Amino acid sequence: MAEVQDGHYDSTSQPTDSLRVEPIYESFLCPLTKQVMRDPVSIDSGVTFERDAILKYFNECLSSGRRLVCPVTKMELSNTELNPSIALRNTIDEWMNRNEAAKLDVARKSLTSDSTESDILQALQYVDEICQRSRSSRQVVRRDGLIIMIADLLKNSSTKVRQTALETLSSIAKDDNDNKVEIAAGDNIRTIVKFLNHGQTQEKEQAVSLLFELSENKALSERIGSVSGSILILVGLSSSKVENFLIVDRAEKTLENLESCEKNVRQMAENGRLQPLLRLLLEGSPDMQLSMAAYLGELVLSNDVKVLVAQKAGSTLVNIMKKGNREAREAALKALNQISSYDASAKILIEAGILPPLITDLFTVGSNQLPMRLKEVSATILANVVASGARFESIPLDHNRQTLVSEDIVHNLLHLISNTGPAIECKLLQVLVGLTDSSTSVQNIVDAIKSSGAIVSLIQFVEAPQREVRMNSIKLLNNISPYMGQELADAFRGNFSQLSSLVKVIVDNNGISEEQAAAAGLVADLPMRDSVLTRRLLQDGAFATIIKKVTRIRQGEIRGGRFVNPFLEGLVRIVSRITFVLDDDPDIIAVARDYNLTSLFTDLLQMNGLDIVQIVSATALEKLSQQSKHLTKILPAPSPGLCFSIFPCLSQKTVATGVCRVHCGICSARESFCLLEGKAVEKLVACLDNNNEKVVEAALAALSTLLEDGVDIDQGVMVLCDAEGINPILEVLCENRNEALRQRAVWAVERILRMDEIAYEISGNQNVGTALVEAFRHGDYRTRQVAERALKHVDKLPNFSGIFSKMGAQ
């Protein structure tokens, strides 16, 4: 007899010796489908068919208009009535049960490691066919002990056997919890999960399909989730762009089943699948919401996920924080702490209304106040939110339209800072740092600090033993120092140890930190002409150490990442303090000589790209150069025989050998701060080409010291000429960038034009003439006077050949 595969009769198939089954009878087969009938019915001709097959035949005849005849006898049918063949159906069922038992008996003998691969595969195919027949058939497979045997094949060396075993177990597990439990026994789930990570594509398909079947059982869902790495692998598969659709779909549906277990939901959240947790947070029972909020506070979230959580659950968490009981508020606060640590998500929380309840939590005292550990969380959230950079002056906190930068609110924050522990102090200082980082709100904070008289208490924190407290205090003071320099100086004079503490932070040798950069900026912003503070810095040895640091940074020996530039700028500004008090104390001149400041600031002029360093250095050189005419060592006038004409074509003036042309004495960069001897002139001229007007102004001011009263102005002009500085000065005048530059340029040009030869050359430059006329017409009183003198110089036109080419635009 022929064999039946999945109920399909195959006349060409013959049973193998090892897998023989009970033969089939021709009467069991439907004439139309050639398959074993499950629901046999007889028609008017007496022939028996499968119900679905004959109904389909009848419908096709009716739809096509064909004559209705029996498909076997060709007899014309008078009706389409169907008569169930109950006896035949029962006979077929009995045969199938006997055949099934025979197949299972054969399969049991073949499902061993001693069998050939082909016999094992044939046996698995039989079991799979039987399981697809009915649930009762699947129960027979379990009762006959085949599940354990098939599960053992998952460790077979043959890929084909493993794959087919997975497929067969999926059929066995379908809609049968008892079978699922037996399949999951022992270490089988772990073995199945391994196929997800290491198996070939077909093995992955079958393994994830089997896991999906097992996950339909809630108890097994928890066991699947408890296998190390299972949820992470499933999450990866469900979001994969390279796996096939079946694997991705089955992984997704398996995860959906696993969501029935809270532990699994937590694991999914850990692995970036937040939607189940958020759903329970938004839709779960109060206890479940509390549990999910608490767990959310423990997670480490990526920035993208923080934004997602803020969008989906921000309002819910804020509402819990406002209205929940103590336990719920604690859970919400911890979750909000996580979410608020990213600027984009923090701004979403601001829109959700987080600021008013935060301020309420911080400021409430008495029986309703939060414990200090939760106030610390509230302060941390507030610091996170403020760091987002929102415009807090426009966000109302209450019906009185107070904002976070309102005077009363800032006063309360300052009061809390002075009356709480280090943890909250640190976070509230961080809040003020964030508010003073903004150019739109810093003035509000400065005004509130002034009106509260809190500057003395704030300065005390620079000596705090806690590094975070100290750092945030220094950052805050650095932010307000441009607005409160004098108040800070007064406070530091009241307690020099605090200034010394700042110096210790600055000179720390452990790289370059944000704290050091802020400390350097703070000290640099103190009033430059405060000689008391400058002397204190000298006593602390600050300048010597700072100059060494500047040199090492300049030479590349110290690297500090993103803080190196602001740190260097602060250091240079601190050193430049010395040059602001040179007139006050002769001892300070000795200090400037000891540190060879002329050479130092000349070298710093070459730090292109660091405009502040160049501005400060040029300004320092200006102040040093102003002392040169007083410090140069004047020699007796030389006899004519010992002189030579330096520029015989321009002037008959002679200068003794070794004597400074400009200061008419013995000069040096170290002793008399001479720009000429310090080789600073060319570098200052180079700065006149800078795009930053402040750099140009500072450089021009320094060069102008070579033209001021008390020096040889003609020789100063010639020094500028030799350094090719005349043209750049004229260009500064003609560009007319701003009033301050115009004033300086007009003054310098008037001095230059005192030399008739140069006046003659410039008289043909219409741009210069126009610029001087504009200065005369629109400048202030002093500038107009100087411009008038300059124009008179240009009007003197002796018949004199020029010594250098025409300068300026033609």
PDB file of C-alpha atoms in Angstrom, residues 415-679:
ATOM      1  CA  HIS A 415      19.086  81.596  52.423  1.00  0.00           C
ATOM      2  CA  LEU A 416      18.886  77.851  51.782  1.00  0.00           C
ATOM      3  CA  ILE A 417      22.503  77.794  50.618  1.00  0.00           C
ATOM      4  CA  SER A 418      23.600  79.272  53.918  1.00  0.00           C
ATOM      5  CA  ASN A 419      21.419  77.027  56.091  1.00  0.00           C
ATOM      6  CA  THR A 420      21.613  73.510  54.658  1.00  0.00           C
ATOM      7  CA  GLY A 421      24.179  70.770  54.343  1.00  0.00           C
ATOM      8  CA  PRO A 422      26.906  70.468  51.702  1.00  0.00           C
ATOM      9  CA  ALA A 423      24.853  68.267  49.371  1.00  0.00           C
ATOM     10  CA  ILE A 424      22.016  70.787  48.944  1.00  0.00           C
ATOM     11  CA  GLU A 425      24.429  73.747  49.084  1.00  0.00           C
ATOM     12  CA  CYS A 426      26.305  72.269  46.155  1.00  0.00           C
ATOM     13  CA  LYS A 427      23.201  71.826  44.007  1.00  0.00           C
ATOM     14  CA  LEU A 428      21.754  75.244  44.801  1.00  0.00           C
ATOM     15  CA  LEU A 429      25.085  76.883  44.020  1.00  0.00           C
ATOM     16  CA  GLN A 430      24.917  74.979  40.750  1.00  0.00           C
ATOM     17  CA  VAL A 431      21.449  76.474  40.172  1.00  0.00           C
ATOM     18  CA  LEU A 432      22.862  79.986  40.562  1.00  0.00           C
ATOM     19  CA  VAL A 433      25.752  79.072  38.287  1.00  0.00           C
ATOM     20  CA  GLY A 434      23.267  78.074  35.601  1.00  0.00           C
ATOM     21  CA  LEU A 435      21.257  81.267  36.025  1.00  0.00           C
ATOM     22  CA  THR A 436      24.372  83.451  35.861  1.00  0.00           C
ATOM     23  CA  ASP A 437      25.621  81.597  32.777  1.00  0.00           C
ATOM     24  CA  SER A 438      22.781  83.294  30.907  1.00  0.00           C
ATOM     25  CA  SER A 439      23.342  86.859  29.724  1.00  0.00           C
ATOM     26  CA  THR A 440      19.598  87.505  30.074  1.00  0.00           C
ATOM     27  CA  SER A 441      19.324  86.537  33.741  1.00  0.00           C
ATOM     28  CA  VAL A 442      22.753  87.199  35.258  1.00  0.00           C
ATOM     29  CA  GLN A 443      21.926  90.821  36.131  1.00  0.00           C
ATOM     30  CA  ASN A 444      18.849  89.704  38.094  1.00  0.00           C
ATOM     31  CA  ILE A 445      20.996  87.364  40.181  1.00  0.00           C
ATOM     32  CA  VAL A 446      23.661  90.019  40.704  1.00  0.00           C
ATOM     33  CA  ASP A 447      21.040  92.517  41.891  1.00  0.00           C
ATOM     34  CA  ALA A 448      19.557  89.983  44.309  1.00  0.00           C
ATOM     35  CA  ILE A 449      22.989  89.094  45.720  1.00  0.00           C
ATOM     36  CA  LYS A 450      23.758  92.773  46.218  1.00  0.00           C
ATOM     37  CA  SER A 451      20.420  93.507  47.901  1.00  0.00           C
ATOM     38  CA  SER A 452      20.761  90.499  50.204  1.00  0.00           C
ATOM     39  CA  GLY A 453      24.375  91.225  51.151  1.00  0.00           C
ATOM     40  CA  ALA A 454      25.195  87.581  50.483  1.00  0.00           C
ATOM     41  CA  ILE A 455      28.567  88.090  48.822  1.00  0.00           C
ATOM     42  CA  VAL A 456      30.548  87.499  52.033  1.00  0.00           C
ATOM     43  CA  SER A 457      28.769  84.206  52.730  1.00  0.00           C
ATOM     44  CA  LEU A 458      29.181  83.064  49.132  1.00  0.00           C
ATOM     45  CA  ILE A 459      32.921  83.752  49.190  1.00  0.00           C
ATOM     46  CA  GLN A 460      33.281  81.537  52.260  1.00  0.00           C
ATOM     47  CA  PHE A 461      32.559  78.486  50.132  1.00  0.00           C
ATOM     48  CA  VAL A 462      35.855  78.857  48.243  1.00  0.00           C
ATOM     49  CA  GLU A 463      37.399  77.281  51.359  1.00  0.00           C
ATOM     50  CA  ALA A 464      34.828  74.463  51.574  1.00  0.00           C
ATOM     51  CA  PRO A 465      36.410  71.025  52.086  1.00  0.00           C
ATOM     52  CA  GLN A 466      33.959  69.481  49.623  1.00  0.00           C
ATOM     53  CA  ARG A 467      35.399  69.879  46.123  1.00  0.00           C
ATOM     54  CA  GLU A 468      32.008  70.109  44.373  1.00  0.00           C
ATOM     55  CA  VAL A 469      30.816  72.833  46.728  1.00  0.00           C
ATOM     56  CA  ARG A 470      34.053  74.766  46.274  1.00  0.00           C
ATOM     57  CA  MET A 471      33.999  74.397  42.487  1.00  0.00           C
ATOM     58  CA  ASN A 472      30.396  75.586  42.105  1.00  0.00           C
ATOM     59  CA  SER A 473      31.094  78.494  44.428  1.00  0.00           C
ATOM     60  CA  ILE A 474      34.098  79.544  42.343  1.00  0.00           C
ATOM     61  CA  LYS A 475      32.130  79.178  39.101  1.00  0.00           C
ATOM     62  CA  LEU A 476      29.331  81.352  40.502  1.00  0.00           C
ATOM     63  CA  LEU A 477      31.728  84.042  41.725  1.00  0.00           C
ATOM     64  CA  ASN A 478      33.502  83.963  38.375  1.00  0.00           C
ATOM     65  CA  ASN A 479      30.189  84.520  36.575  1.00  0.00           C
ATOM     66  CA  ILE A 480      29.284  87.551  38.699  1.00  0.00           C
ATOM     67  CA  SER A 481      32.798  89.001  38.996  1.00  0.00           C
ATOM     68  CA  PRO A 482      32.458  91.246  35.906  1.00  0.00           C
ATOM     69  CA  TYR A 483      29.490  92.898  37.669  1.00  0.00           C
ATOM     70  CA  MET A 484      30.722  92.802  41.263  1.00  0.00           C
ATOM     71  CA  GLY A 485      34.477  93.182  41.013  1.00  0.00           C
ATOM     72  CA  GLN A 486      34.697  95.873  43.678  1.00  0.00           C
ATOM     73  CA  GLU A 487      32.397  94.037  46.104  1.00  0.00           C
ATOM     74  CA  LEU A 488      34.468  90.897  45.681  1.00  0.00           C
ATOM     75  CA  ALA A 489      37.696  92.817  46.216  1.00  0.00           C
ATOM     76  CA  ASP A 490      36.324  94.341  49.423  1.00  0.00           C
ATOM     77  CA  ALA A 491      35.303  90.912  50.672  1.00  0.00           C
ATOM     78  CA  PHE A 492      38.683  89.358  49.871  1.00  0.00           C
ATOM     79  CA  ARG A 493      40.481  92.195  51.644  1.00  0.00           C
ATOM     80  CA  GLY A 494      38.441  91.277  54.699  1.00  0.00           C
ATOM     81  CA  ASN A 495      39.782  87.707  54.625  1.00  0.00           C
ATOM     82  CA  PHE A 496      42.963  87.199  52.634  1.00  0.00           C
ATOM     83  CA  SER A 497      42.917  83.453  53.318  1.00  0.00           C
ATOM     84  CA  GLN A 498      40.060  83.102  50.834  1.00  0.00           C
ATOM     85  CA  LEU A 499      42.143  84.784  48.134  1.00  0.00           C
ATOM     86  CA  SER A 500      45.007  82.456  49.043  1.00  0.00           C
ATOM     87  CA  SER A 501      42.651  79.488  48.666  1.00  0.00           C
ATOM     88  CA  LEU A 502      41.838  80.616  45.139  1.00  0.00           C
ATOM     89  CA  VAL A 503      45.529  80.864  44.330  1.00  0.00           C
ATOM     90  CA  LYS A 504      46.039  77.289  45.571  1.00  0.00           C
ATOM     91  CA  VAL A 505      43.329  76.097  43.204  1.00  0.00           C
ATOM     92  CA  ILE A 506      44.913  77.978  40.298  1.00  0.00           C
ATOM     93  CA  VAL A 507      48.437  76.665  40.818  1.00  0.00           C
ATOM     94  CA  ASP A 508      47.363  73.047  41.372  1.00  0.00           C
ATOM     95  CA  ASN A 509      49.572  70.891  39.162  1.00  0.00           C
ATOM     96  CA  ASN A 510      46.951  68.285  38.230  1.00  0.00           C
ATOM     97  CA  GLY A 511      46.306  69.325  34.653  1.00  0.00           C
ATOM     98  CA  ILE A 512      43.822  72.073  33.851  1.00  0.00           C
ATOM     99  CA  SER A 513      40.311  71.734  35.288  1.00  0.00           C
ATOM    100  CA  GLU A 514      37.117  73.706  34.966  1.00  0.00           C
ATOM    101  CA  GLU A 515      37.573  74.792  38.570  1.00  0.00           C
ATOM    102  CA  GLN A 516      41.042  76.192  37.840  1.00  0.00           C
ATOM    103  CA  ALA A 517      39.803  78.081  34.786  1.00  0.00           C
ATOM    104  CA  ALA A 518      36.957  79.605  36.834  1.00  0.00           C
ATOM    105  CA  ALA A 519      39.302  80.537  39.698  1.00  0.00           C
ATOM    106  CA  ALA A 520      41.714  82.197  37.287  1.00  0.00           C
ATOM    107  CA  GLY A 521      38.864  84.138  35.689  1.00  0.00           C
ATOM    108  CA  LEU A 522      37.584  85.227  39.099  1.00  0.00           C
ATOM    109  CA  VAL A 523      40.945  86.587  40.289  1.00  0.00           C
ATOM    110  CA  ALA A 524      41.529  88.211  36.905  1.00  0.00           C
ATOM    111  CA  ASP A 525      38.259  90.146  37.206  1.00  0.00           C
ATOM    112  CA  LEU A 526      39.239  91.788  40.500  1.00  0.00           C
ATOM    113  CA  PRO A 527      39.997  95.530  40.063  1.00  0.00           C
ATOM    114  CA  MET A 528      43.316  95.772  38.269  1.00  0.00           C
ATOM    115  CA  ARG A 529      44.474  98.897  40.100  1.00  0.00           C
ATOM    116  CA  ASP A 530      43.870  97.415  43.550  1.00  0.00           C
ATOM    117  CA  SER A 531      47.482  97.412  44.734  1.00  0.00           C
ATOM    118  CA  VAL A 532      46.537  95.796  48.065  1.00  0.00           C
ATOM    119  CA  LEU A 533      45.313  92.664  46.316  1.00  0.00           C
ATOM    120  CA  THR A 534      48.264  92.691  43.940  1.00  0.00           C
ATOM    121  CA  ARG A 535      50.692  92.845  46.874  1.00  0.00           C
ATOM    122  CA  ARG A 536      48.839  89.989  48.552  1.00  0.00           C
ATOM    123  CA  LEU A 537      49.218  87.890  45.428  1.00  0.00           C
ATOM    124  CA  LEU A 538      52.930  88.703  45.461  1.00  0.00           C
ATOM    125  CA  GLN A 539      53.207  87.598  49.082  1.00  0.00           C
ATOM    126  CA  ASP A 540      51.513  84.301  48.210  1.00  0.00           C
ATOM    127  CA  GLY A 541      54.047  83.729  45.420  1.00  0.00           C
ATOM    128  CA  ALA A 542      51.181  83.662  42.947  1.00  0.00           C
ATOM    129  CA  PHE A 543      52.876  85.546  40.118  1.00  0.00           C
ATOM    130  CA  ALA A 544      56.001  83.411  39.998  1.00  0.00           C
ATOM    131  CA  THR A 545      54.002  80.180  39.828  1.00  0.00           C
ATOM    132  CA  ILE A 546      51.463  81.557  37.369  1.00  0.00           C
ATOM    133  CA  ILE A 547      54.158  82.823  35.014  1.00  0.00           C
ATOM    134  CA  LYS A 548      55.734  79.357  35.025  1.00  0.00           C
ATOM    135  CA  LYS A 549      52.356  77.869  34.152  1.00  0.00           C
ATOM    136  CA  VAL A 550      51.867  80.368  31.326  1.00  0.00           C
ATOM    137  CA  THR A 551      55.281  79.477  29.921  1.00  0.00           C
ATOM    138  CA  ARG A 552      54.623  75.746  30.144  1.00  0.00           C
ATOM    139  CA  ILE A 553      51.242  76.096  28.424  1.00  0.00           C
ATOM    140  CA  ARG A 554      52.859  78.289  25.769  1.00  0.00           C
ATOM    141  CA  GLN A 555      55.493  75.596  25.169  1.00  0.00           C
ATOM    142  CA  GLY A 556      52.919  72.796  25.055  1.00  0.00           C
ATOM    143  CA  GLU A 557      54.085  71.122  28.263  1.00  0.00           C
ATOM    144  CA  ILE A 558      50.658  71.423  29.886  1.00  0.00           C
ATOM    145  CA  ARG A 559      47.540  70.324  28.046  1.00  0.00           C
ATOM    146  CA  GLY A 560      44.072  70.942  29.377  1.00  0.00           C
ATOM    147  CA  GLY A 561      41.490  70.166  26.740  1.00  0.00           C
ATOM    148  CA  ARG A 562      38.577  72.557  26.486  1.00  0.00           C
ATOM    149  CA  PHE A 563      39.561  74.565  29.577  1.00  0.00           C
ATOM    150  CA  VAL A 564      43.082  75.464  28.500  1.00  0.00           C
ATOM    151  CA  ASN A 565      42.158  78.673  26.656  1.00  0.00           C
ATOM    152  CA  PRO A 566      39.991  80.285  29.361  1.00  0.00           C
ATOM    153  CA  PHE A 567      42.576  79.195  31.944  1.00  0.00           C
ATOM    154  CA  LEU A 568      45.434  80.758  29.987  1.00  0.00           C
ATOM    155  CA  GLU A 569      43.435  83.942  29.429  1.00  0.00           C
ATOM    156  CA  GLY A 570      42.797  84.221  33.170  1.00  0.00           C
ATOM    157  CA  LEU A 571      46.456  83.615  34.016  1.00  0.00           C
ATOM    158  CA  VAL A 572      47.665  86.278  31.585  1.00  0.00           C
ATOM    159  CA  ARG A 573      45.162  88.775  32.944  1.00  0.00           C
ATOM    160  CA  ILE A 574      46.345  88.062  36.513  1.00  0.00           C
ATOM    161  CA  VAL A 575      49.996  88.621  35.578  1.00  0.00           C
ATOM    162  CA  SER A 576      49.078  91.861  33.805  1.00  0.00           C
ATOM    163  CA  ARG A 577      47.899  93.258  37.181  1.00  0.00           C
ATOM    164  CA  ILE A 578      51.516  94.120  37.888  1.00  0.00           C
ATOM    165  CA  THR A 579      51.607  96.569  34.984  1.00  0.00           C
ATOM    166  CA  PHE A 580      48.612  98.505  36.317  1.00  0.00           C
ATOM    167  CA  VAL A 581      50.345  99.532  39.550  1.00  0.00           C
ATOM    168  CA  LEU A 582      53.822 100.400  38.259  1.00  0.00           C
ATOM    169  CA  ASP A 583      53.283 104.066  39.153  1.00  0.00           C
ATOM    170  CA  ASP A 584      52.168 103.264  42.698  1.00  0.00           C
ATOM    171  CA  ASP A 585      55.217 101.550  44.093  1.00  0.00           C
ATOM    172  CA  PRO A 586      58.830 101.403  42.901  1.00  0.00           C
ATOM    173  CA  ASP A 587      59.084  97.898  44.332  1.00  0.00           C
ATOM    174  CA  ILE A 588      56.555  96.734  41.750  1.00  0.00           C
ATOM    175  CA  ILE A 589      58.905  97.870  38.967  1.00  0.00           C
ATOM    176  CA  ALA A 590      61.539  95.591  40.446  1.00  0.00           C
ATOM    177  CA  VAL A 591      59.038  92.721  40.325  1.00  0.00           C
ATOM    178  CA  ALA A 592      58.279  93.415  36.646  1.00  0.00           C
ATOM    179  CA  ARG A 593      62.009  93.369  35.965  1.00  0.00           C
ATOM    180  CA  ASP A 594      62.496  90.122  37.881  1.00  0.00           C
ATOM    181  CA  TYR A 595      59.797  88.412  35.841  1.00  0.00           C
ATOM    182  CA  ASN A 596      60.992  90.025  32.568  1.00  0.00           C
ATOM    183  CA  LEU A 597      57.399  90.935  31.732  1.00  0.00           C
ATOM    184  CA  THR A 598      58.288  92.742  28.506  1.00  0.00           C
ATOM    185  CA  SER A 599      59.614  89.537  26.965  1.00  0.00           C
ATOM    186  CA  LEU A 600      56.747  87.497  28.383  1.00  0.00           C
ATOM    187  CA  PHE A 601      53.993  89.680  26.948  1.00  0.00           C
ATOM    188  CA  THR A 602      55.875  90.105  23.665  1.00  0.00           C
ATOM    189  CA  ASP A 603      55.920  86.335  23.219  1.00  0.00           C
ATOM    190  CA  LEU A 604      52.220  86.117  24.088  1.00  0.00           C
ATOM    191  CA  LEU A 605      51.358  88.550  21.300  1.00  0.00           C
ATOM    192  CA  GLN A 606      52.011  85.705  18.877  1.00  0.00           C
ATOM    193  CA  MET A 607      49.197  83.526  20.233  1.00  0.00           C
ATOM    194  CA  ASN A 608      46.939  83.974  17.223  1.00  0.00           C
ATOM    195  CA  GLY A 609      43.354  82.997  17.790  1.00  0.00           C
ATOM    196  CA  LEU A 610      43.438  83.913  21.466  1.00  0.00           C
ATOM    197  CA  ASP A 611      42.220  87.480  21.179  1.00  0.00           C
ATOM    198  CA  ILE A 612      41.962  88.100  24.906  1.00  0.00           C
ATOM    199  CA  VAL A 613      45.573  87.019  25.438  1.00  0.00           C
ATOM    200  CA  GLN A 614      46.683  89.379  22.675  1.00  0.00           C
ATOM    201  CA  ILE A 615      44.582  92.278  24.011  1.00  0.00           C
ATOM    202  CA  VAL A 616      45.876  91.840  27.560  1.00  0.00           C
ATOM    203  CA  SER A 617      49.468  91.435  26.371  1.00  0.00           C
ATOM    204  CA  ALA A 618      49.340  94.562  24.185  1.00  0.00           C
ATOM    205  CA  THR A 619      47.768  96.559  27.017  1.00  0.00           C
ATOM    206  CA  ALA A 620      50.453  95.357  29.425  1.00  0.00           C
ATOM    207  CA  LEU A 621      53.165  96.308  26.954  1.00  0.00           C
ATOM    208  CA  GLU A 622      51.588  99.762  26.645  1.00  0.00           C
ATOM    209  CA  LYS A 623      51.823 100.288  30.401  1.00  0.00           C
ATOM    210  CA  LEU A 624      55.339  98.898  30.569  1.00  0.00           C
ATOM    211  CA  SER A 625      56.450 101.077  27.653  1.00  0.00           C
ATOM    212  CA  GLN A 626      55.037 104.174  29.349  1.00  0.00           C
ATOM    213  CA  GLN A 627      57.666 103.623  32.065  1.00  0.00           C
ATOM    214  CA  SER A 628      60.567 103.352  29.612  1.00  0.00           C
ATOM    215  CA  LYS A 629      61.212 107.102  29.320  1.00  0.00           C
ATOM    216  CA  HIS A 630      61.590 107.262  33.098  1.00  0.00           C
ATOM    217  CA  LEU A 631      63.746 104.162  33.407  1.00  0.00           C
ATOM    218  CA  THR A 632      66.184 104.607  30.516  1.00  0.00           C
ATOM    219  CA  LYS A 633      69.709 105.504  31.606  1.00  0.00           C
ATOM    220  CA  ILE A 634      70.529 108.918  30.085  1.00  0.00           C
ATOM    221  CA  LEU A 635      74.102 109.417  28.935  1.00  0.00           C
ATOM    222  CA  PRO A 636      75.887 112.754  28.315  1.00  0.00           C
ATOM    223  CA  ALA A 637      75.301 114.114  24.841  1.00  0.00           C
ATOM    224  CA  PRO A 638      77.852 112.579  22.436  1.00  0.00           C
ATOM    225  CA  SER A 639      80.252 114.698  20.420  1.00  0.00           C
ATOM    226  CA  PRO A 640      79.479 115.040  16.694  1.00  0.00           C
ATOM    227  CA  GLY A 641      82.480 112.961  15.764  1.00  0.00           C
ATOM    228  CA  LEU A 642      81.078 109.933  17.532  1.00  0.00           C
ATOM    229  CA  CYS A 643      77.652 110.102  15.891  1.00  0.00           C
ATOM    230  CA  PHE A 644      76.375 108.914  12.622  1.00  0.00           C
ATOM    231  CA  SER A 645      73.283 109.747  10.749  1.00  0.00           C
ATOM    232  CA  ILE A 646      70.817 106.875  10.938  1.00  0.00           C
ATOM    233  CA  PHE A 647      68.474 108.219   8.279  1.00  0.00           C
ATOM    234  CA  PRO A 648      70.556 110.858   6.462  1.00  0.00           C
ATOM    235  CA  CYS A 649      67.913 111.286   3.806  1.00  0.00           C
ATOM    236  CA  LEU A 650      65.273 112.178   6.415  1.00  0.00           C
ATOM    237  CA  SER A 651      67.079 113.839   9.277  1.00  0.00           C
ATOM    238  CA  GLN A 652      70.484 115.035  10.405  1.00  0.00           C
ATOM    239  CA  LYS A 653      69.798 113.926  13.957  1.00  0.00           C
ATOM    240  CA  THR A 654      72.451 111.599  15.361  1.00  0.00           C
ATOM    241  CA  VAL A 655      72.251 108.909  17.995  1.00  0.00           C
ATOM    242  CA  ALA A 656      75.156 107.555  19.979  1.00  0.00           C
ATOM    243  CA  THR A 657      76.059 103.935  19.531  1.00  0.00           C
ATOM    244  CA  GLY A 658      74.264 101.743  22.091  1.00  0.00           C
ATOM    245  CA  VAL A 659      71.726 104.440  22.880  1.00  0.00           C
ATOM    246  CA  CYS A 660      67.994 103.805  22.350  1.00  0.00           C
ATOM    247  CA  ARG A 661      66.812 105.875  19.392  1.00  0.00           C
ATOM    248  CA  VAL A 662      63.441 106.587  20.974  1.00  0.00           C
ATOM    249  CA  HIS A 663      64.311 107.039  24.660  1.00  0.00           C
ATOM    250  CA  CYS A 664      67.784 108.557  24.124  1.00  0.00           C
ATOM    251  CA  GLY A 665      69.382 106.452  26.827  1.00  0.00           C
ATOM    252  CA  ILE A 666      70.584 102.965  27.583  1.00  0.00           C
ATOM    253  CA  CYS A 667      67.508 100.696  27.292  1.00  0.00           C
ATOM    254  CA  SER A 668      66.713  97.010  27.596  1.00  0.00           C
ATOM    255  CA  ALA A 669      63.591  94.886  27.577  1.00  0.00           C
ATOM    256  CA  ARG A 670      64.125  93.736  31.154  1.00  0.00           C
ATOM    257  CA  GLU A 671      65.375  96.906  32.876  1.00  0.00           C
ATOM    258  CA  SER A 672      63.490  99.706  31.132  1.00  0.00           C
ATOM    259  CA  PHE A 673      60.717  97.709  29.378  1.00  0.00           C
ATOM    260  CA  CYS A 674      61.703  99.147  26.002  1.00  0.00           C
ATOM    261  CA  LEU A 675      59.520  97.868  23.130  1.00  0.00           C
ATOM    262  CA  LEU A 676      62.293  98.495  20.626  1.00  0.00           C
ATOM    263  CA  GLU A 677      64.895  96.537  22.593  1.00  0.00           C
ATOM    264  CA  GLY A 678      62.294  93.842  23.386  1.00  0.00           C
ATOM    265  CA  LYS A 679      61.618  93.255  19.675  1.00  0.00           C
TER     266      LYS A 679
END
